[in-house]
Amino acid sequence: MMSQLVYGYIRVSSKDQKLDRQRRQMLEYGIPQSRIVADKQSGKDFRRPGYQRLTRKRIRPGDVLVIQSLDRLGRNYQEIKDEWKYLVRERKVSIRVLDMPLLDTAADQDLIGTLISNLVLELLSFVAENERN
């Protein structure tokens, strides 16, 4: 049986922005540099090379995807929700959002916990898109 791997995904919107702060957070969390994937591209959709390589080729069922905040995952309300569902339900990947522990799908959640995390996901996805717009 293969062991669970933890991957970090970091993103900034433009080439002149720095990834240093997010990278440092992932390293402090204990994710090795070799499992931190970065993109310097807008979060308006999920057509980002690093993200696609990570989620479609590297990450496996049972693995954990760590992001600093939900807006690092994306900036499109519907696409964030669809991608979250795809990763968690279809790919069986856990997601951990460092600045929002309520969104940790790796934690055992009862029905109330699941409801709360779904509501938080809805709200933060909406905020992320509104900030982009």
mmCIF file with all atom_site columns, C-alpha atoms in Angstrom:
data_model
loop_
_atom_site.group_PDB
_atom_site.id
_atom_site.type_symbol
_atom_site.label_atom_id
_atom_site.label_alt_id
_atom_site.label_comp_id
_atom_site.label_asym_id
_atom_site.label_entity_id
_atom_site.label_seq_id
_atom_site.pdbx_PDB_ins_code
_atom_site.Cartn_x
_atom_site.Cartn_y
_atom_site.Cartn_z
_atom_site.occupancy
_atom_site.B_iso_or_equiv
_atom_site.pdbx_formal_charge
_atom_site.auth_seq_id
_atom_site.auth_comp_id
_atom_site.auth_asym_id
_atom_site.auth_atom_id
_atom_site.pdbx_PDB_model_num
ATOM 1   C CA . MET A 1 1   ? 0.000   0.000  0.000   1.00 0.00 ? 1   MET A CA 1
ATOM 2   C CA . MET A 1 2   ? 1.339   3.432  -0.944  1.00 0.00 ? 2   MET A CA 1
ATOM 3   C CA . SER A 1 3   ? 1.588   6.075  1.724   1.00 0.00 ? 3   SER A CA 1
ATOM 4   C CA . GLN A 1 4   ? -0.257  9.366  1.658   1.00 0.00 ? 4   GLN A CA 1
ATOM 5   C CA . LEU A 1 5   ? 1.687   12.227 0.080   1.00 0.00 ? 5   LEU A CA 1
ATOM 6   C CA . VAL A 1 6   ? 1.187   15.900 0.868   1.00 0.00 ? 6   VAL A CA 1
ATOM 7   C CA . TYR A 1 7   ? 1.540   18.442 -1.943  1.00 0.00 ? 7   TYR A CA 1
ATOM 8   C CA . GLY A 1 8   ? 1.570   22.216 -1.758  1.00 0.00 ? 8   GLY A CA 1
ATOM 9   C CA . TYR A 1 9   ? 0.147   24.449 -4.463  1.00 0.00 ? 9   TYR A CA 1
ATOM 10  C CA . ILE A 1 10  ? 1.163   28.104 -4.606  1.00 0.00 ? 10  ILE A CA 1
ATOM 11  C CA . ARG A 1 11  ? 0.087   30.759 -7.083  1.00 0.00 ? 11  ARG A CA 1
ATOM 12  C CA . VAL A 1 12  ? 0.484   34.437 -7.835  1.00 0.00 ? 12  VAL A CA 1
ATOM 13  C CA . SER A 1 13  ? -1.342  36.276 -10.602 1.00 0.00 ? 13  SER A CA 1
ATOM 14  C CA . SER A 1 14  ? 1.554   37.751 -12.550 1.00 0.00 ? 14  SER A CA 1
ATOM 15  C CA . LYS A 1 15  ? 5.161   37.011 -13.421 1.00 0.00 ? 15  LYS A CA 1
ATOM 16  C CA . ASP A 1 16  ? 6.505   39.992 -11.453 1.00 0.00 ? 16  ASP A CA 1
ATOM 17  C CA . GLN A 1 17  ? 4.895   38.869 -8.172  1.00 0.00 ? 17  GLN A CA 1
ATOM 18  C CA . LYS A 1 18  ? 6.866   36.744 -5.711  1.00 0.00 ? 18  LYS A CA 1
ATOM 19  C CA . LEU A 1 19  ? 5.992   33.240 -4.487  1.00 0.00 ? 19  LEU A CA 1
ATOM 20  C CA . ASP A 1 20  ? 8.425   33.426 -1.542  1.00 0.00 ? 20  ASP A CA 1
ATOM 21  C CA . ARG A 1 21  ? 5.904   33.902 1.286   1.00 0.00 ? 21  ARG A CA 1
ATOM 22  C CA . GLN A 1 22  ? 3.655   31.044 0.139   1.00 0.00 ? 22  GLN A CA 1
ATOM 23  C CA . ARG A 1 23  ? 6.662   28.777 -0.519  1.00 0.00 ? 23  ARG A CA 1
ATOM 24  C CA . ARG A 1 24  ? 8.018   29.483 2.972   1.00 0.00 ? 24  ARG A CA 1
ATOM 25  C CA . GLN A 1 25  ? 4.622   28.594 4.505   1.00 0.00 ? 25  GLN A CA 1
ATOM 26  C CA . MET A 1 26  ? 4.576   25.262 2.647   1.00 0.00 ? 26  MET A CA 1
ATOM 27  C CA . LEU A 1 27  ? 8.136   24.429 3.746   1.00 0.00 ? 27  LEU A CA 1
ATOM 28  C CA . GLU A 1 28  ? 7.284   25.379 7.357   1.00 0.00 ? 28  GLU A CA 1
ATOM 29  C CA . TYR A 1 29  ? 4.238   23.110 7.114   1.00 0.00 ? 29  TYR A CA 1
ATOM 30  C CA . GLY A 1 30  ? 6.644   20.280 6.273   1.00 0.00 ? 30  GLY A CA 1
ATOM 31  C CA . ILE A 1 31  ? 6.092   19.873 2.542   1.00 0.00 ? 31  ILE A CA 1
ATOM 32  C CA . PRO A 1 32  ? 9.346   19.123 0.719   1.00 0.00 ? 32  PRO A CA 1
ATOM 33  C CA . GLN A 1 33  ? 10.354  21.490 -2.086  1.00 0.00 ? 33  GLN A CA 1
ATOM 34  C CA . SER A 1 34  ? 9.921   18.639 -4.602  1.00 0.00 ? 34  SER A CA 1
ATOM 35  C CA . ARG A 1 35  ? 6.191   18.484 -3.811  1.00 0.00 ? 35  ARG A CA 1
ATOM 36  C CA . ILE A 1 36  ? 5.468   22.218 -4.006  1.00 0.00 ? 36  ILE A CA 1
ATOM 37  C CA . VAL A 1 37  ? 3.958   23.210 -7.338  1.00 0.00 ? 37  VAL A CA 1
ATOM 38  C CA . ALA A 1 38  ? 3.793   26.853 -8.421  1.00 0.00 ? 38  ALA A CA 1
ATOM 39  C CA . ASP A 1 39  ? 2.069   28.901 -11.098 1.00 0.00 ? 39  ASP A CA 1
ATOM 40  C CA . LYS A 1 40  ? 2.466   32.563 -11.978 1.00 0.00 ? 40  LYS A CA 1
ATOM 41  C CA . GLN A 1 41  ? -0.857  32.997 -13.693 1.00 0.00 ? 41  GLN A CA 1
ATOM 42  C CA . SER A 1 42  ? -4.330  34.414 -13.069 1.00 0.00 ? 42  SER A CA 1
ATOM 43  C CA . GLY A 1 43  ? -6.769  32.371 -11.017 1.00 0.00 ? 43  GLY A CA 1
ATOM 44  C CA . LYS A 1 44  ? -9.658  33.141 -13.381 1.00 0.00 ? 44  LYS A CA 1
ATOM 45  C CA . ASP A 1 45  ? -9.679  29.501 -14.506 1.00 0.00 ? 45  ASP A CA 1
ATOM 46  C CA . PHE A 1 46  ? -7.823  26.237 -13.876 1.00 0.00 ? 46  PHE A CA 1
ATOM 47  C CA . ARG A 1 47  ? -5.897  26.165 -17.160 1.00 0.00 ? 47  ARG A CA 1
ATOM 48  C CA . ARG A 1 48  ? -2.576  26.581 -15.394 1.00 0.00 ? 48  ARG A CA 1
ATOM 49  C CA . PRO A 1 49  ? 0.293   24.232 -16.321 1.00 0.00 ? 49  PRO A CA 1
ATOM 50  C CA . GLY A 1 50  ? 1.602   23.512 -12.826 1.00 0.00 ? 50  GLY A CA 1
ATOM 51  C CA . TYR A 1 51  ? -1.852  22.992 -11.379 1.00 0.00 ? 51  TYR A CA 1
ATOM 52  C CA . GLN A 1 52  ? -2.934  20.713 -14.236 1.00 0.00 ? 52  GLN A CA 1
ATOM 53  C CA . ARG A 1 53  ? 0.233   18.624 -13.950 1.00 0.00 ? 53  ARG A CA 1
ATOM 54  C CA . LEU A 1 54  ? -0.266  18.308 -10.186 1.00 0.00 ? 54  LEU A CA 1
ATOM 55  C CA . THR A 1 55  ? -3.960  17.465 -10.093 1.00 0.00 ? 55  THR A CA 1
ATOM 56  C CA . ARG A 1 56  ? -4.177  15.368 -13.243 1.00 0.00 ? 56  ARG A CA 1
ATOM 57  C CA . LYS A 1 57  ? -0.887  13.442 -13.116 1.00 0.00 ? 57  LYS A CA 1
ATOM 58  C CA . ARG A 1 58  ? 0.898   13.532 -9.740  1.00 0.00 ? 58  ARG A CA 1
ATOM 59  C CA . ILE A 1 59  ? -1.694  13.585 -6.981  1.00 0.00 ? 59  ILE A CA 1
ATOM 60  C CA . ARG A 1 60  ? -3.356  10.262 -6.118  1.00 0.00 ? 60  ARG A CA 1
ATOM 61  C CA . PRO A 1 61  ? -6.394  9.176  -4.097  1.00 0.00 ? 61  PRO A CA 1
ATOM 62  C CA . GLY A 1 62  ? -5.644  9.605  -0.404  1.00 0.00 ? 62  GLY A CA 1
ATOM 63  C CA . ASP A 1 63  ? -3.088  12.378 -0.961  1.00 0.00 ? 63  ASP A CA 1
ATOM 64  C CA . VAL A 1 64  ? -3.476  15.861 0.533   1.00 0.00 ? 64  VAL A CA 1
ATOM 65  C CA . LEU A 1 65  ? -3.397  19.164 -1.359  1.00 0.00 ? 65  LEU A CA 1
ATOM 66  C CA . VAL A 1 66  ? -2.371  22.125 0.811   1.00 0.00 ? 66  VAL A CA 1
ATOM 67  C CA . ILE A 1 67  ? -3.039  25.724 -0.227  1.00 0.00 ? 67  ILE A CA 1
ATOM 68  C CA . GLN A 1 68  ? -2.400  28.903 1.738   1.00 0.00 ? 68  GLN A CA 1
ATOM 69  C CA . SER A 1 69  ? -5.850  30.363 1.084   1.00 0.00 ? 69  SER A CA 1
ATOM 70  C CA . LEU A 1 70  ? -8.814  29.542 -1.130  1.00 0.00 ? 70  LEU A CA 1
ATOM 71  C CA . ASP A 1 71  ? -8.064  32.416 -3.509  1.00 0.00 ? 71  ASP A CA 1
ATOM 72  C CA . ARG A 1 72  ? -4.697  30.789 -4.312  1.00 0.00 ? 72  ARG A CA 1
ATOM 73  C CA . LEU A 1 73  ? -6.692  27.864 -5.697  1.00 0.00 ? 73  LEU A CA 1
ATOM 74  C CA . GLY A 1 74  ? -8.751  30.112 -7.951  1.00 0.00 ? 74  GLY A CA 1
ATOM 75  C CA . ARG A 1 75  ? -10.764 33.264 -8.486  1.00 0.00 ? 75  ARG A CA 1
ATOM 76  C CA . ASN A 1 76  ? -13.847 31.941 -10.258 1.00 0.00 ? 76  ASN A CA 1
ATOM 77  C CA . TYR A 1 77  ? -16.803 31.102 -8.009  1.00 0.00 ? 77  TYR A CA 1
ATOM 78  C CA . GLN A 1 78  ? -18.305 28.254 -10.024 1.00 0.00 ? 78  GLN A CA 1
ATOM 79  C CA . GLU A 1 79  ? -14.969 26.782 -11.106 1.00 0.00 ? 79  GLU A CA 1
ATOM 80  C CA . ILE A 1 80  ? -13.645 26.703 -7.524  1.00 0.00 ? 80  ILE A CA 1
ATOM 81  C CA . LYS A 1 81  ? -16.732 24.800 -6.399  1.00 0.00 ? 81  LYS A CA 1
ATOM 82  C CA . ASP A 1 82  ? -16.544 22.398 -9.372  1.00 0.00 ? 82  ASP A CA 1
ATOM 83  C CA . GLU A 1 83  ? -12.809 21.770 -8.929  1.00 0.00 ? 83  GLU A CA 1
ATOM 84  C CA . TRP A 1 84  ? -13.214 21.242 -5.167  1.00 0.00 ? 84  TRP A CA 1
ATOM 85  C CA . LYS A 1 85  ? -15.945 18.665 -5.816  1.00 0.00 ? 85  LYS A CA 1
ATOM 86  C CA . TYR A 1 86  ? -13.844 16.972 -8.518  1.00 0.00 ? 86  TYR A CA 1
ATOM 87  C CA . LEU A 1 87  ? -10.790 16.671 -6.255  1.00 0.00 ? 87  LEU A CA 1
ATOM 88  C CA . VAL A 1 88  ? -12.576 15.660 -3.048  1.00 0.00 ? 88  VAL A CA 1
ATOM 89  C CA . ARG A 1 89  ? -15.391 13.453 -4.332  1.00 0.00 ? 89  ARG A CA 1
ATOM 90  C CA . GLU A 1 90  ? -14.087 12.035 -7.608  1.00 0.00 ? 90  GLU A CA 1
ATOM 91  C CA . ARG A 1 91  ? -10.310 11.967 -7.119  1.00 0.00 ? 91  ARG A CA 1
ATOM 92  C CA . LYS A 1 92  ? -10.580 11.251 -3.342  1.00 0.00 ? 92  LYS A CA 1
ATOM 93  C CA . VAL A 1 93  ? -7.963  13.902 -2.527  1.00 0.00 ? 93  VAL A CA 1
ATOM 94  C CA . SER A 1 94  ? -8.085  15.806 0.753   1.00 0.00 ? 94  SER A CA 1
ATOM 95  C CA . ILE A 1 95  ? -7.696  19.589 0.702   1.00 0.00 ? 95  ILE A CA 1
ATOM 96  C CA . ARG A 1 96  ? -6.255  21.635 3.551   1.00 0.00 ? 96  ARG A CA 1
ATOM 97  C CA . VAL A 1 97  ? -6.533  25.444 3.479   1.00 0.00 ? 97  VAL A CA 1
ATOM 98  C CA . LEU A 1 98  ? -3.989  26.879 5.915   1.00 0.00 ? 98  LEU A CA 1
ATOM 99  C CA . ASP A 1 99  ? -5.771  30.156 6.665   1.00 0.00 ? 99  ASP A CA 1
ATOM 100 C CA . MET A 1 100 ? -9.224  28.517 6.934   1.00 0.00 ? 100 MET A CA 1
ATOM 101 C CA . PRO A 1 101 ? -9.124  25.287 8.999   1.00 0.00 ? 101 PRO A CA 1
ATOM 102 C CA . LEU A 1 102 ? -12.914 24.864 8.580   1.00 0.00 ? 102 LEU A CA 1
ATOM 103 C CA . LEU A 1 103 ? -12.226 23.859 4.961   1.00 0.00 ? 103 LEU A CA 1
ATOM 104 C CA . ASP A 1 104 ? -9.961  20.932 5.902   1.00 0.00 ? 104 ASP A CA 1
ATOM 105 C CA . THR A 1 105 ? -11.476 17.921 4.149   1.00 0.00 ? 105 THR A CA 1
ATOM 106 C CA . ALA A 1 106 ? -8.816  15.657 5.703   1.00 0.00 ? 106 ALA A CA 1
ATOM 107 C CA . ALA A 1 107 ? -10.419 16.116 9.125   1.00 0.00 ? 107 ALA A CA 1
ATOM 108 C CA . ASP A 1 108 ? -13.199 13.743 10.074  1.00 0.00 ? 108 ASP A CA 1
ATOM 109 C CA . GLN A 1 109 ? -16.376 15.776 9.841   1.00 0.00 ? 109 GLN A CA 1
ATOM 110 C CA . ASP A 1 110 ? -19.871 14.959 10.964  1.00 0.00 ? 110 ASP A CA 1
ATOM 111 C CA . LEU A 1 111 ? -22.864 16.195 9.007   1.00 0.00 ? 111 LEU A CA 1
ATOM 112 C CA . ILE A 1 112 ? -22.832 19.604 10.736  1.00 0.00 ? 112 ILE A CA 1
ATOM 113 C CA . GLY A 1 113 ? -19.089 20.005 10.046  1.00 0.00 ? 113 GLY A CA 1
ATOM 114 C CA . THR A 1 114 ? -19.635 19.152 6.388   1.00 0.00 ? 114 THR A CA 1
ATOM 115 C CA . LEU A 1 115 ? -22.491 21.670 6.153   1.00 0.00 ? 115 LEU A CA 1
ATOM 116 C CA . ILE A 1 116 ? -20.381 24.409 7.735   1.00 0.00 ? 116 ILE A CA 1
ATOM 117 C CA . SER A 1 117 ? -17.398 23.746 5.458   1.00 0.00 ? 117 SER A CA 1
ATOM 118 C CA . ASN A 1 118 ? -19.679 23.747 2.392   1.00 0.00 ? 118 ASN A CA 1
ATOM 119 C CA . LEU A 1 119 ? -21.136 27.114 3.421   1.00 0.00 ? 119 LEU A CA 1
ATOM 120 C CA . VAL A 1 120 ? -17.654 28.544 4.038   1.00 0.00 ? 120 VAL A CA 1
ATOM 121 C CA . LEU A 1 121 ? -16.528 27.241 0.624   1.00 0.00 ? 121 LEU A CA 1
ATOM 122 C CA . GLU A 1 122 ? -19.531 28.927 -1.036  1.00 0.00 ? 122 GLU A CA 1
ATOM 123 C CA . LEU A 1 123 ? -18.843 32.226 0.708   1.00 0.00 ? 123 LEU A CA 1
ATOM 124 C CA . LEU A 1 124 ? -15.076 32.311 0.117   1.00 0.00 ? 124 LEU A CA 1
ATOM 125 C CA . SER A 1 125 ? -15.443 31.252 -3.548  1.00 0.00 ? 125 SER A CA 1
ATOM 126 C CA . PHE A 1 126 ? -17.864 34.127 -4.050  1.00 0.00 ? 126 PHE A CA 1
ATOM 127 C CA . VAL A 1 127 ? -15.480 36.577 -2.335  1.00 0.00 ? 127 VAL A CA 1
ATOM 128 C CA . ALA A 1 128 ? -12.501 35.341 -4.401  1.00 0.00 ? 128 ALA A CA 1
ATOM 129 C CA . GLU A 1 129 ? -14.325 35.993 -7.684  1.00 0.00 ? 129 GLU A CA 1
ATOM 130 C CA . ASN A 1 130 ? -15.615 39.371 -6.531  1.00 0.00 ? 130 ASN A CA 1
ATOM 131 C CA . GLU A 1 131 ? -12.063 40.430 -5.609  1.00 0.00 ? 131 GLU A CA 1
ATOM 132 C CA . ARG A 1 132 ? -10.856 39.396 -9.086  1.00 0.00 ? 132 ARG A CA 1
ATOM 133 C CA . ASN A 1 133 ? -13.651 41.376 -10.724 1.00 0.00 ? 133 ASN A CA 1
#
